[in-house]
Tab-separated table of C-alpha atoms and ligand atoms in Angstrom:
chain	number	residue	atom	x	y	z
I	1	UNK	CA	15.882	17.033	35.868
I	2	UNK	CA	16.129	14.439	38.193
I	3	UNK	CA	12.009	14.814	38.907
I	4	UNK	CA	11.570	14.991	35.004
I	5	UNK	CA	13.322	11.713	34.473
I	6	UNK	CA	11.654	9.860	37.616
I	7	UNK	CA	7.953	11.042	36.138
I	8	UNK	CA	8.884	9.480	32.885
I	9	UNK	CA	10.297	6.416	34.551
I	10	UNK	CA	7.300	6.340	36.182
I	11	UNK	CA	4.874	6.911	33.334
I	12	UNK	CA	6.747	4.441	31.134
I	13	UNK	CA	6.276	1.884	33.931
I	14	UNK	CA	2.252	2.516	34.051
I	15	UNK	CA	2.252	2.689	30.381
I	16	UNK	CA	3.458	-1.060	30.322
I	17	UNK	CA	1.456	-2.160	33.432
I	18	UNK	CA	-1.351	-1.274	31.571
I	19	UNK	CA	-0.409	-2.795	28.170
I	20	UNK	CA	-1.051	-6.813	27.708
I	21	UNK	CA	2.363	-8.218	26.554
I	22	UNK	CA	2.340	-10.352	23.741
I	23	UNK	CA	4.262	-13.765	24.511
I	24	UNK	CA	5.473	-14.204	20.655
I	25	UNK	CA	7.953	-16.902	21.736
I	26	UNK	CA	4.603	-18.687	22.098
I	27	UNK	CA	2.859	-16.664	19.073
I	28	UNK	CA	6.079	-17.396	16.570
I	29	UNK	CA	5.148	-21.520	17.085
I	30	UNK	CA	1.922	-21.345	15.853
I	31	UNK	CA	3.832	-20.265	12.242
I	32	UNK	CA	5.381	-23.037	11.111
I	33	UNK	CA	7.642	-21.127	8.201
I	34	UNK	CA	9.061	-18.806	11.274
I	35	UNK	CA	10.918	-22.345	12.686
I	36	UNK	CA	13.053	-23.102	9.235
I	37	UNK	CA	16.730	-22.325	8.985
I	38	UNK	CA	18.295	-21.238	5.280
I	39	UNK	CA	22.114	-22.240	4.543
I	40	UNK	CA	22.160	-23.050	8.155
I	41	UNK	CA	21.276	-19.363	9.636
I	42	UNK	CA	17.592	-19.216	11.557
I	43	UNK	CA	15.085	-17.203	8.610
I	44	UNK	CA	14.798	-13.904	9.656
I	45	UNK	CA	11.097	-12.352	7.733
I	46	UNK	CA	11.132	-8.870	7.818
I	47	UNK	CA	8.701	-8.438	4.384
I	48	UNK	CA	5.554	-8.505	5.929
I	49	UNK	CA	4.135	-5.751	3.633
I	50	UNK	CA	4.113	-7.650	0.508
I	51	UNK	CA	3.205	-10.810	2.243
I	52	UNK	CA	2.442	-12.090	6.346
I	53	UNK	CA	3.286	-15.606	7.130
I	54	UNK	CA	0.244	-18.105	8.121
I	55	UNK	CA	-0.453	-19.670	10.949
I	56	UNK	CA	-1.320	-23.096	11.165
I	57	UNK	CA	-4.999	-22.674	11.781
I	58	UNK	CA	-5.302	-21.075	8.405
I	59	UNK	CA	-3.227	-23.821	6.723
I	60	UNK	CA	-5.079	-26.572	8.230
I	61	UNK	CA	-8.778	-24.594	7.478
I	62	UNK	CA	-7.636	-24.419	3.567
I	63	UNK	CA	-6.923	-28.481	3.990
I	64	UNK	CA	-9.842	-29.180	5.461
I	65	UNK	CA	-12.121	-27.867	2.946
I	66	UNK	CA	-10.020	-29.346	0.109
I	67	UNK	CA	-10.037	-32.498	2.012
I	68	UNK	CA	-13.561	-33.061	3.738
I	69	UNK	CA	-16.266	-30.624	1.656
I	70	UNK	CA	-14.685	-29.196	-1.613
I	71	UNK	CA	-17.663	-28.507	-3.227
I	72	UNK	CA	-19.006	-25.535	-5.282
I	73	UNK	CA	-21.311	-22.909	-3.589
I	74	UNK	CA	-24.667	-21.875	-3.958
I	75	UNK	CA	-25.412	-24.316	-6.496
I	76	UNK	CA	-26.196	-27.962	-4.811
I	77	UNK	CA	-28.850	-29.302	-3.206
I	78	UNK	CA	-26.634	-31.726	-2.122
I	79	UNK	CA	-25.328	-31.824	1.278
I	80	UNK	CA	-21.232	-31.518	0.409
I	81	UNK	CA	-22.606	-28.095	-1.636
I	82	UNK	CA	-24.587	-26.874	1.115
I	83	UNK	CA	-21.335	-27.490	3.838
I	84	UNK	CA	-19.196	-25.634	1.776
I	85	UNK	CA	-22.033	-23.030	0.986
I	86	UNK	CA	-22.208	-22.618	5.115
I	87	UNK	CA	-18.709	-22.109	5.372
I	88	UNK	CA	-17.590	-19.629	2.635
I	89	UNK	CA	-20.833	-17.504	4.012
I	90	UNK	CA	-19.852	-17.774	7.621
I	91	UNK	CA	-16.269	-16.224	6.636
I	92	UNK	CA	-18.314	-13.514	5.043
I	93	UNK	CA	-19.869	-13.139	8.285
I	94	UNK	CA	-16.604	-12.848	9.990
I	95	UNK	CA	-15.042	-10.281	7.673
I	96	UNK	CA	-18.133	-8.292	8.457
I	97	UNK	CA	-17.692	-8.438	12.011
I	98	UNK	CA	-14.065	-7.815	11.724
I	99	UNK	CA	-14.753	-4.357	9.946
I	100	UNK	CA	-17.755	-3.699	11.873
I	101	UNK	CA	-19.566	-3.688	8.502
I	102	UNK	CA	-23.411	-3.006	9.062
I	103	UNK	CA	-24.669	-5.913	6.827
I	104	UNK	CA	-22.932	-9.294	5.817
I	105	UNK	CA	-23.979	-8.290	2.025
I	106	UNK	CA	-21.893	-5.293	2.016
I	107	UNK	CA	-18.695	-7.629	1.855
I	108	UNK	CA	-17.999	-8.543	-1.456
I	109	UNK	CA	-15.316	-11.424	-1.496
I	110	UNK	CA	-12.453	-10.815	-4.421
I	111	UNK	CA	-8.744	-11.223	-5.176
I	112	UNK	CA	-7.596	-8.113	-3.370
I	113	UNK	CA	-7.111	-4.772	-3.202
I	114	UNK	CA	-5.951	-4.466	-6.604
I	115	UNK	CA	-9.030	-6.158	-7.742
I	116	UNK	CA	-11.141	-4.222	-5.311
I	117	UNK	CA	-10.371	-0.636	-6.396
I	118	UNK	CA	-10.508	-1.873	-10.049
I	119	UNK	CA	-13.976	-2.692	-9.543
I	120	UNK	CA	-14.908	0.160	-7.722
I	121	UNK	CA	-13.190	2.627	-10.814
I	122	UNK	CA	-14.859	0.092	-13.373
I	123	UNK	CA	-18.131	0.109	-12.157
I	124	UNK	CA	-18.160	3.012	-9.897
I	125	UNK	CA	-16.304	5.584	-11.601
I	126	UNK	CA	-17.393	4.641	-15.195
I	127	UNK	CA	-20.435	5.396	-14.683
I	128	UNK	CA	-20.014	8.483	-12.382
I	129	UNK	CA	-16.834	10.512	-14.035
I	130	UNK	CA	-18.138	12.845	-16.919
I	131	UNK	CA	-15.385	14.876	-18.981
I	132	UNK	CA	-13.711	17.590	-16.524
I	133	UNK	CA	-14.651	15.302	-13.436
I	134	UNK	CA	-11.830	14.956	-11.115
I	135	UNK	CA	-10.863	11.527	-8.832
I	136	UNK	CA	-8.608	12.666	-5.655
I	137	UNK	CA	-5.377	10.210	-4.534
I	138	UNK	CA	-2.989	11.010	-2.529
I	139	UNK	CA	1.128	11.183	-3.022
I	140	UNK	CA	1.795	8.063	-1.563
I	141	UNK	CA	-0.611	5.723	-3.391
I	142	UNK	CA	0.049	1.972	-4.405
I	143	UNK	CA	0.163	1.524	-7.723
I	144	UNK	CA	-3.077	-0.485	-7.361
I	145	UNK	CA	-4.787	2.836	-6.268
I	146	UNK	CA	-3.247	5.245	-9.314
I	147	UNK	CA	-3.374	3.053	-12.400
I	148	UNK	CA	-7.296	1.914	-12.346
I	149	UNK	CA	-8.211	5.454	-12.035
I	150	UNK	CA	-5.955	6.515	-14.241
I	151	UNK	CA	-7.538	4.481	-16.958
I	152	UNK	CA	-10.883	5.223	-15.852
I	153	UNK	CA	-9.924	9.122	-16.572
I	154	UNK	CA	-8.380	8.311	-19.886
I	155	UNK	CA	-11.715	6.529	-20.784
I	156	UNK	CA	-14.318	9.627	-19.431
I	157	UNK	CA	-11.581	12.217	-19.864
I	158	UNK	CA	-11.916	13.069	-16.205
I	159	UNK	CA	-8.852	14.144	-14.460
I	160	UNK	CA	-6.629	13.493	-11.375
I	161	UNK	CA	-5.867	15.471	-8.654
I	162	UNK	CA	-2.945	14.373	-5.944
I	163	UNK	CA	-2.901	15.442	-2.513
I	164	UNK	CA	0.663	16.110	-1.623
I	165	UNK	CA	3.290	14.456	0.541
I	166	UNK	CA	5.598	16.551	3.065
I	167	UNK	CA	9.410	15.417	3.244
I	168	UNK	CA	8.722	13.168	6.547
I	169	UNK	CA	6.058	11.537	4.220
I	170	UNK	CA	2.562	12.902	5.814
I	171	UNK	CA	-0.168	14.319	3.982
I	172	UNK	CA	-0.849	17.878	3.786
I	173	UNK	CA	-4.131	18.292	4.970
I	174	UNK	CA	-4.579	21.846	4.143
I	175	UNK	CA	-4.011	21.182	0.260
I	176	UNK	CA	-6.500	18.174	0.886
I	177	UNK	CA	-9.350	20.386	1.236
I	178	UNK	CA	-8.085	22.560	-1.391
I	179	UNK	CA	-8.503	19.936	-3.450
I	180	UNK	CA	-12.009	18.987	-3.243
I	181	UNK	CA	-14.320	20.766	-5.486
I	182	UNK	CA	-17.572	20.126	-7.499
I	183	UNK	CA	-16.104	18.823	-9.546
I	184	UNK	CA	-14.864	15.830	-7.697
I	185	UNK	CA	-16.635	12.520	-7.110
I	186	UNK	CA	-14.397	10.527	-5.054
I	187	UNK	CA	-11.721	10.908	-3.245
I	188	UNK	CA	-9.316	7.334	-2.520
I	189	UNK	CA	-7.081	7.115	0.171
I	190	UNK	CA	-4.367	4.479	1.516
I	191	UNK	CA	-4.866	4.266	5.231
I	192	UNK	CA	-1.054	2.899	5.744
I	193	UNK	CA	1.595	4.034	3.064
I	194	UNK	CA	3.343	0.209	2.104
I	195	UNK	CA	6.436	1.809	1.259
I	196	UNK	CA	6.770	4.642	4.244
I	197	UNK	CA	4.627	3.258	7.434
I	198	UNK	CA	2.890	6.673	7.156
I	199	UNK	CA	-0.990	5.998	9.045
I	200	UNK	CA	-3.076	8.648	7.434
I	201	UNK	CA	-6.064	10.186	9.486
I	202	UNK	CA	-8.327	8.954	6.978
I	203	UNK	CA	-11.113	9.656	9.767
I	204	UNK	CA	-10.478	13.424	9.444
I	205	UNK	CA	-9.996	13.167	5.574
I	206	UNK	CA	-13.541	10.990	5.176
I	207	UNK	CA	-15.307	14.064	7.205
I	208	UNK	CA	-13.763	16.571	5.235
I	209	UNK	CA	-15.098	15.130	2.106
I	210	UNK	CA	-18.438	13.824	3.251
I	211	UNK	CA	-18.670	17.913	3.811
I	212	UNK	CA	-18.461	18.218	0.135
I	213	UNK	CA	-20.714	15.008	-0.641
I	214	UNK	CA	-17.578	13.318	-1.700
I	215	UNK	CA	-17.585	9.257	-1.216
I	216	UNK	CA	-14.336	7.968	0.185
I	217	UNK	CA	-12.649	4.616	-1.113
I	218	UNK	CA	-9.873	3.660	1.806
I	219	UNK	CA	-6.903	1.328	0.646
I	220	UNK	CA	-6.554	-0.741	3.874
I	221	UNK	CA	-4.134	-3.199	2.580
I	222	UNK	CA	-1.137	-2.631	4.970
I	223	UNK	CA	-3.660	-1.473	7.993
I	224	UNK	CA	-5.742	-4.307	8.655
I	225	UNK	CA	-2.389	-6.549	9.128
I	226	UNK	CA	-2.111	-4.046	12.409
I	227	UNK	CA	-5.016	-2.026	13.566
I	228	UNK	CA	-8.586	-2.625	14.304
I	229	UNK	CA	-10.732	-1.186	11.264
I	230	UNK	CA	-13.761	0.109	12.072
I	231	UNK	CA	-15.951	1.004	8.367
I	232	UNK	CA	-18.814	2.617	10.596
I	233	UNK	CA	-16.854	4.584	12.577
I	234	UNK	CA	-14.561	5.779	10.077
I	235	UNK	CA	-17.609	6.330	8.112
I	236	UNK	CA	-16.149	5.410	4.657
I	237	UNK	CA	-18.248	4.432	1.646
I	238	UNK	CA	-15.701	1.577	0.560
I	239	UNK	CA	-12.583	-0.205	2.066
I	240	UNK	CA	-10.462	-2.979	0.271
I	241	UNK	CA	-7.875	-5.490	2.317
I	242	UNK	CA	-6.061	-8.320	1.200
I	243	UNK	CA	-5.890	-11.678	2.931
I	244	UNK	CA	-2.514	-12.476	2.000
I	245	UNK	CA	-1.436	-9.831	4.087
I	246	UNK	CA	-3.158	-10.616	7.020
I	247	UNK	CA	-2.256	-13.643	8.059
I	248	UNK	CA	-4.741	-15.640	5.371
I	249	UNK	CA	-3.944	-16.758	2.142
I	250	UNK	CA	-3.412	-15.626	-0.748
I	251	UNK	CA	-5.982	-14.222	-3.479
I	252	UNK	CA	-8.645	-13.484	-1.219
I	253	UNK	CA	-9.842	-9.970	0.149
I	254	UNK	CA	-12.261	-8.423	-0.002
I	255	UNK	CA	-14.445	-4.604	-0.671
I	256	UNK	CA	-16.449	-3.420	1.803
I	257	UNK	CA	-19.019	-0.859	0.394
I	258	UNK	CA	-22.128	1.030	1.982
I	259	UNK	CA	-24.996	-1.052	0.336
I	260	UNK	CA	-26.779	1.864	-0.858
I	261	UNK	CA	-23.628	2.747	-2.956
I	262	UNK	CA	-23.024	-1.225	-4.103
I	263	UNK	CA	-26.948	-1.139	-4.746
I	264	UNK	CA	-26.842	1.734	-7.204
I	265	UNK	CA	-23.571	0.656	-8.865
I	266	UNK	CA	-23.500	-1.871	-12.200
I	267	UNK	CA	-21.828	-5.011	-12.349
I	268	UNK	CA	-18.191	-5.160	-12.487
I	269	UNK	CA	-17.810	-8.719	-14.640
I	270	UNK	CA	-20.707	-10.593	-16.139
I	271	UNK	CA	-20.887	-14.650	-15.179
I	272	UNK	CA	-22.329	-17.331	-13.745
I	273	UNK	CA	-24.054	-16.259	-9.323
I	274	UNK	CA	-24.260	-12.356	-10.752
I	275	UNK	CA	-27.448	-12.993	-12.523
I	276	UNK	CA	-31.364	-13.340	-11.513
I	277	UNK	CA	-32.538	-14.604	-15.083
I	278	UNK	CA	-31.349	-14.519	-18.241
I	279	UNK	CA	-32.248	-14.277	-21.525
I	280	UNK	CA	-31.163	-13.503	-24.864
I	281	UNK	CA	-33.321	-10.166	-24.925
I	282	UNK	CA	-32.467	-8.982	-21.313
I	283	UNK	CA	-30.486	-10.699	-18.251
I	284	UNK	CA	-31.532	-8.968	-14.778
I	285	UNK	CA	-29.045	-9.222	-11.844
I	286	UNK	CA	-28.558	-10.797	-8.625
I	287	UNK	CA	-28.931	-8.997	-5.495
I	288	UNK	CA	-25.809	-7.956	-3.635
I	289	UNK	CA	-23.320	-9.619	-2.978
I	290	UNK	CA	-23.647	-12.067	-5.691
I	291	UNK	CA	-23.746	-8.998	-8.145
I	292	UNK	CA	-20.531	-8.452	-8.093
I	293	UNK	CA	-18.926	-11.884	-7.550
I	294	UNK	CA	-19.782	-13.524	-10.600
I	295	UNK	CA	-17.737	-16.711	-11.232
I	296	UNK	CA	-17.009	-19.912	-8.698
I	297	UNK	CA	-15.005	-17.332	-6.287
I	298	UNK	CA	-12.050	-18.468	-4.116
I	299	UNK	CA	-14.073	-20.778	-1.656
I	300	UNK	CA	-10.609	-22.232	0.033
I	301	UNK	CA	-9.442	-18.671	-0.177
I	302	UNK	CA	-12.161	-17.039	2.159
I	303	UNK	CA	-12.719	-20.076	4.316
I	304	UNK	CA	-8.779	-19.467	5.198
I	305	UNK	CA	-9.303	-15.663	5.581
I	306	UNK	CA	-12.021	-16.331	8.025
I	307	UNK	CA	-9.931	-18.744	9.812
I	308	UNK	CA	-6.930	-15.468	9.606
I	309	UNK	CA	-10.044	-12.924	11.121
I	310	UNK	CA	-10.617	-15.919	14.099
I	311	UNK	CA	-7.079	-16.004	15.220
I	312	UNK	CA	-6.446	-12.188	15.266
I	313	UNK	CA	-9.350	-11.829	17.251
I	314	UNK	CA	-7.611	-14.302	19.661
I	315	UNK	CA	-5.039	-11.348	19.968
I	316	UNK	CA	-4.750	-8.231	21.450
I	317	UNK	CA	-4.715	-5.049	19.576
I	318	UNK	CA	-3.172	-3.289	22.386
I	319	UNK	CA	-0.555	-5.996	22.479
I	320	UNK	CA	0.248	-6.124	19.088
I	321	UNK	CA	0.506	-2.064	18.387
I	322	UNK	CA	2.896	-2.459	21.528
I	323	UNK	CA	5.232	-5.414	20.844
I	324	UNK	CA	5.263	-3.221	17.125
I	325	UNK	CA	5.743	0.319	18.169
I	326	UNK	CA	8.875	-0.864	20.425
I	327	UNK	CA	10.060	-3.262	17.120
I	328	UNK	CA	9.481	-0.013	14.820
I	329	UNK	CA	11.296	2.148	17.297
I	330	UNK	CA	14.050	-0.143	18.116
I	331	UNK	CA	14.622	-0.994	14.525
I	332	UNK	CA	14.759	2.743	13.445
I	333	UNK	CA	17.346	4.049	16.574
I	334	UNK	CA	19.766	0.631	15.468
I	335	UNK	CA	19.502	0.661	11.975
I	336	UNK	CA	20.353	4.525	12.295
I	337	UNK	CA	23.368	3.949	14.013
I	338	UNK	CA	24.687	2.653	10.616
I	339	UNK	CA	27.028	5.165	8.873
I	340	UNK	CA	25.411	6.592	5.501
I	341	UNK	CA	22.077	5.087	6.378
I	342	UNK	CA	18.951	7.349	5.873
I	343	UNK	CA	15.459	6.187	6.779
I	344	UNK	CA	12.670	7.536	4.541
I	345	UNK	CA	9.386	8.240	6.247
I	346	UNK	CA	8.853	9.959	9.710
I	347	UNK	CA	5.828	10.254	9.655
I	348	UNK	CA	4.728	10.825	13.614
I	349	UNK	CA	2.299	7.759	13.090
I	350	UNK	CA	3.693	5.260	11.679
I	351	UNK	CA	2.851	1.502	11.425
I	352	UNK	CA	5.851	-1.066	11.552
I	353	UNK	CA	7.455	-0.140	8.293
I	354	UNK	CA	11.384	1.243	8.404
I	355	UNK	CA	12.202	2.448	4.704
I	356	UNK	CA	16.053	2.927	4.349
I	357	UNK	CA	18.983	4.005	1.835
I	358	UNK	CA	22.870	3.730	2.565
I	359	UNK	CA	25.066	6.537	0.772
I	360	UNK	CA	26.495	4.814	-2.641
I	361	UNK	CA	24.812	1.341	-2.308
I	362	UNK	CA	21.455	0.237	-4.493
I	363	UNK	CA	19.033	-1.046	-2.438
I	364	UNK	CA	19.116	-4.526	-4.364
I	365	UNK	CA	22.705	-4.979	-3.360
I	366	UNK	CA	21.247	-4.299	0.224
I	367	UNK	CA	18.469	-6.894	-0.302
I	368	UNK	CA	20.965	-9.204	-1.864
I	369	UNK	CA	23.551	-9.207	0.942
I	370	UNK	CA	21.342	-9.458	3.573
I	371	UNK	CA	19.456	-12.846	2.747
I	372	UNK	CA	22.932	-14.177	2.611
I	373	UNK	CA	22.691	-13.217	6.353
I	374	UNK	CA	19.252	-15.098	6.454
I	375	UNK	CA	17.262	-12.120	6.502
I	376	UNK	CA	14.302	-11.304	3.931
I	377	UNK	CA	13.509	-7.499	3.161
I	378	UNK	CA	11.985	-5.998	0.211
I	379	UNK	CA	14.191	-4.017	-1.862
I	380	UNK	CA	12.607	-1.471	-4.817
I	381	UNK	CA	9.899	1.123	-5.494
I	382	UNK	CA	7.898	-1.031	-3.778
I	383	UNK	CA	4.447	-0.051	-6.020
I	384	UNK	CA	5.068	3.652	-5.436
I	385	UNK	CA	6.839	4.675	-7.676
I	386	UNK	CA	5.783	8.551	-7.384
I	387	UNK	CA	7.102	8.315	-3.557
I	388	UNK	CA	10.381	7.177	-4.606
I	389	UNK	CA	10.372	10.092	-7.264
I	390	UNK	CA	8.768	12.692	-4.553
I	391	UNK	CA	11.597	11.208	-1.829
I	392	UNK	CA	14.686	11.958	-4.547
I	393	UNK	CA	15.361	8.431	-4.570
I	394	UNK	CA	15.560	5.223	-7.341
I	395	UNK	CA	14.233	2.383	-4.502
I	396	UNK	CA	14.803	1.736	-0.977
I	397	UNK	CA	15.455	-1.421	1.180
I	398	UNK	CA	12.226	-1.839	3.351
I	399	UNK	CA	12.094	-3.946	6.474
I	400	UNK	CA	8.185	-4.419	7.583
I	401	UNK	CA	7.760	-6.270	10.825
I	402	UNK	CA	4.853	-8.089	12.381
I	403	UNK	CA	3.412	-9.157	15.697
I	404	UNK	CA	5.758	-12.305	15.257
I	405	UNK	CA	9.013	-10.529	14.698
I	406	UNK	CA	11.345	-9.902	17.456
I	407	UNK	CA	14.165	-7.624	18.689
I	408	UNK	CA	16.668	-10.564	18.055
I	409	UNK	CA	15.405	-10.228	14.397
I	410	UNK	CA	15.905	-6.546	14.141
I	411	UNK	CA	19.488	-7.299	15.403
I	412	UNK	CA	20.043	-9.772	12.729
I	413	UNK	CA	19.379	-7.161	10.077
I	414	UNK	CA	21.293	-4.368	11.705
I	415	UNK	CA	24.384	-6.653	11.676
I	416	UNK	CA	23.427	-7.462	7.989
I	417	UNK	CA	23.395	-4.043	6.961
I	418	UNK	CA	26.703	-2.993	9.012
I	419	UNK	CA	28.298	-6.111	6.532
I	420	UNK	CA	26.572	-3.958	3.751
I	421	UNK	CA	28.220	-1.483	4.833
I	422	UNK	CA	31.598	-2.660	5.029
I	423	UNK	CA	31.377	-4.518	1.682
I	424	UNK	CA	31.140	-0.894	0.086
I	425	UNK	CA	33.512	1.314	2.792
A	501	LIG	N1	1.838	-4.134	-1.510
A	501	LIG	C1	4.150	-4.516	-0.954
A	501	LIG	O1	5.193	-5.198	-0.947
A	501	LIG	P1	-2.683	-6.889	-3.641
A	501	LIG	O2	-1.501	-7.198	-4.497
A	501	LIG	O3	-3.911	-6.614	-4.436
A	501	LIG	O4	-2.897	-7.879	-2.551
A	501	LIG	O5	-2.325	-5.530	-2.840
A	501	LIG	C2	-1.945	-4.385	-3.542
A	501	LIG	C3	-1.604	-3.298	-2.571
A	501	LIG	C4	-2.459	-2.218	-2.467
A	501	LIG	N2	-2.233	-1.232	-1.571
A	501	LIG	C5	-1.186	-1.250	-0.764
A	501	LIG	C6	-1.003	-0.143	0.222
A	501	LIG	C7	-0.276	-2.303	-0.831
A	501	LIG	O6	0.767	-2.324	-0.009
A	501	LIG	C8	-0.469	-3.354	-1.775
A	501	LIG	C9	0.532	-4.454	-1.923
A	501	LIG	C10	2.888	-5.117	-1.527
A	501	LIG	O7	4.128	-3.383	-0.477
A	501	LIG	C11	3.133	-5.722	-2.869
A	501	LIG	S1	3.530	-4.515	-4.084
């Protein structure tokens, strides 16, 4: 016993010789919103899945550009037009090297996610789905991931097919393949579940439907706020993320999609930049990207999103995942300390996301008496509704934490709930 608990001393100790540590004292300055105080009380953020915090590099980037070279792109010969031309491509270039994308052209710069998948099902599915054709999600979808295909299959009557969700909130794999048929010509996956933590081995799921000539669309909204992303590797035809929810600003992100796919696919909105020539009799299109980003796009937007991509790759994976495993951890073993207090999703890889409900309380009451503590969590369906139905439950209170947060933060919140719970005892 003794041995047992000496070898795990002992591994624990090389396990955090080898990590880098983050120093988020120093980390939390560069964010100025992390310093202000509401009703006197220090702001505690725990919502990090519906929205990060910026750092001051991607404030001042935004105020630059408005400031020094607002211009619009690709359209003047004049210097200012050129500047800001340079920059908004050069963030392009950085979201490509942040996904390990093969080719800059392959990004596609748009609101989001939700605007991401929408073009994918518009353009995309339109004009793949045929009556009887079937789309494959998964339980624990966004909304942003259910509803565009869902009106895509109302349109080509094709149908849906859901891969299903255990009770610790992990997909069952073996149904997954079960799934897959002729008939089906994508399958779309979140990578992180928003309202569970759950990490999905989208890896494993692209391979198993590349073996039926399947494409893969990956929802990487909550991953690319805490892992490295790697398209090539994970070998999947398209990926969306959100700025807003890494560190940049808001609507900005962008789809990542294998060229050949993007290449063969029509436009998604007709505009100004989308076109080669037009004319009244026929209008021929602009190679990618400018295809699909028709429209004066959201130059301050990707300028600050590039400026988000430069300062994560000032950090350290390794650091982060380990400053947010122990956070994740911490947060679940306190928060379950709490009488009545259940925390949805247990998934055994989970990104910093602690879903909870307390016997006889709604979760807005939760949300509600905790920011009178000073602390911010999300309380709801959070976009998933179909998880909250599959879990047995109306909403939860969700605390998601980033590299920033600390262990004096969790303990704000656990103290806030315990008040919770003795408001309703
Ligand atoms: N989730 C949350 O609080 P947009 O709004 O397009 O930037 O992202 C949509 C989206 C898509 N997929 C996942 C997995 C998401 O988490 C989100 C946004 C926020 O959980 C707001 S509902």
């Amino acid at each position: 016993m003794t041995m047992v608990r000496q070898a795990s001393a002992a591994a624990t100790a090389a396990r955090t010789a080898a990590q880098p540590m983050l120093d988020v004292e120093r980390v939390r300055t560069d964010f100025p919103l992390l310093m202000q105080h509401r009703d006197g009380k220090p702001l505690v953020y725990l919502d990090n899945a519906a929205t990060t915090q910026k750092p001051q590099v991607v404030v001042d980037s935004v105020k630059q550009y408005y400031e020094g070279y607002n211009a619009n792109i690709h359209r003047g010969v004049y210097k200012l037009s050129q500047q800001a031309t340079d920059a908004y491509e050069a963030a392009r270039v950085k979201l490509q090297r942040f996904v390990n994308a093969a080719q800059p052209h392959e990004i596609i710069f748009l609101r989001g996610v939700t605007e991401a998948v929408n073009l994918v099902a518009h353009s995309f599915g339109r004009t793949s789905l045929v009556a009887g054709d079937e789309v494959v999600i998964s339980a624990m979808e966004h909304h942003s991931n259910i509803v565009p295909w869902q009106i895509v299959c109302e349109a080509t009557r094709a149908r849906l097919r859901i891969v299903p969700m255990t009770d610790e909130g992990e997909l069952e794999l073996d149904e997954f393949e079960g799934l897959i048929s002729a008939k089906t010509k994508l399958v779309a996956l979140v990578h992180v579940s928003n309202s569970l933590g759950t990490i999905n081995p989208v890896k494993e799921m692209v391979a198993i439907a590349h073996g039926h000539n399947v494409p893969v669309l990956v929802d990487g909204a909550q991953a690319t706020p805490h892992m490295a992303v790697d398209v090539q590797d994970l070998d999947c035809d398209f990926y969306a993320l959100s700025g807003h929810k890494m560190f940049g600003p808001t609507g900005i992100g962008i789809l990542y999609g294998k060229a050949e796919l993007l290449n063969a696919m029509p436009p998604y909105q007709g505009g100004g930049e989308m076109i080669r020539s037009v004319c009244f009799d026929k209008t021929t299109y602009a190679p990618l990207p400018a295809k699909f980003e028709a429209g004066t796009p959201n130059i301050a937007g990707a300028i600050g999103l590039g400026a988000a991509v430069d300062y994560l790759n000032g950090m350290s994976w390794d650091a982060i995942h380990a400053h947010e495993d122990d956070l994740l951890r911490y947060a679940t073993e306190s928060l379950e300390t709490i009488p009545g207090l259940h925390v949805l999703g247990t998934a055994k890889e989970k990104a910093s996301v602690v879903s909870f409900v307390l016997d006889g309380v709604h979760a807005h009451d939760i949300g509600t008496i905790v920011d009178k503590e000073g602390v911010a969590i999300r309380t709801g369906h959070h976009c998933t509704q179909p998880v909250m139905e599959r879990l047995g439950v109306p909403a939860t209170a969700r605390a998601s934490f980033a590299f920033y947060n600390t262990r004096e933060e969790v303990d704000a919140l656990v103290r806030a709930v315990h008040r919770v719970h003795e408001v309703f005892s």
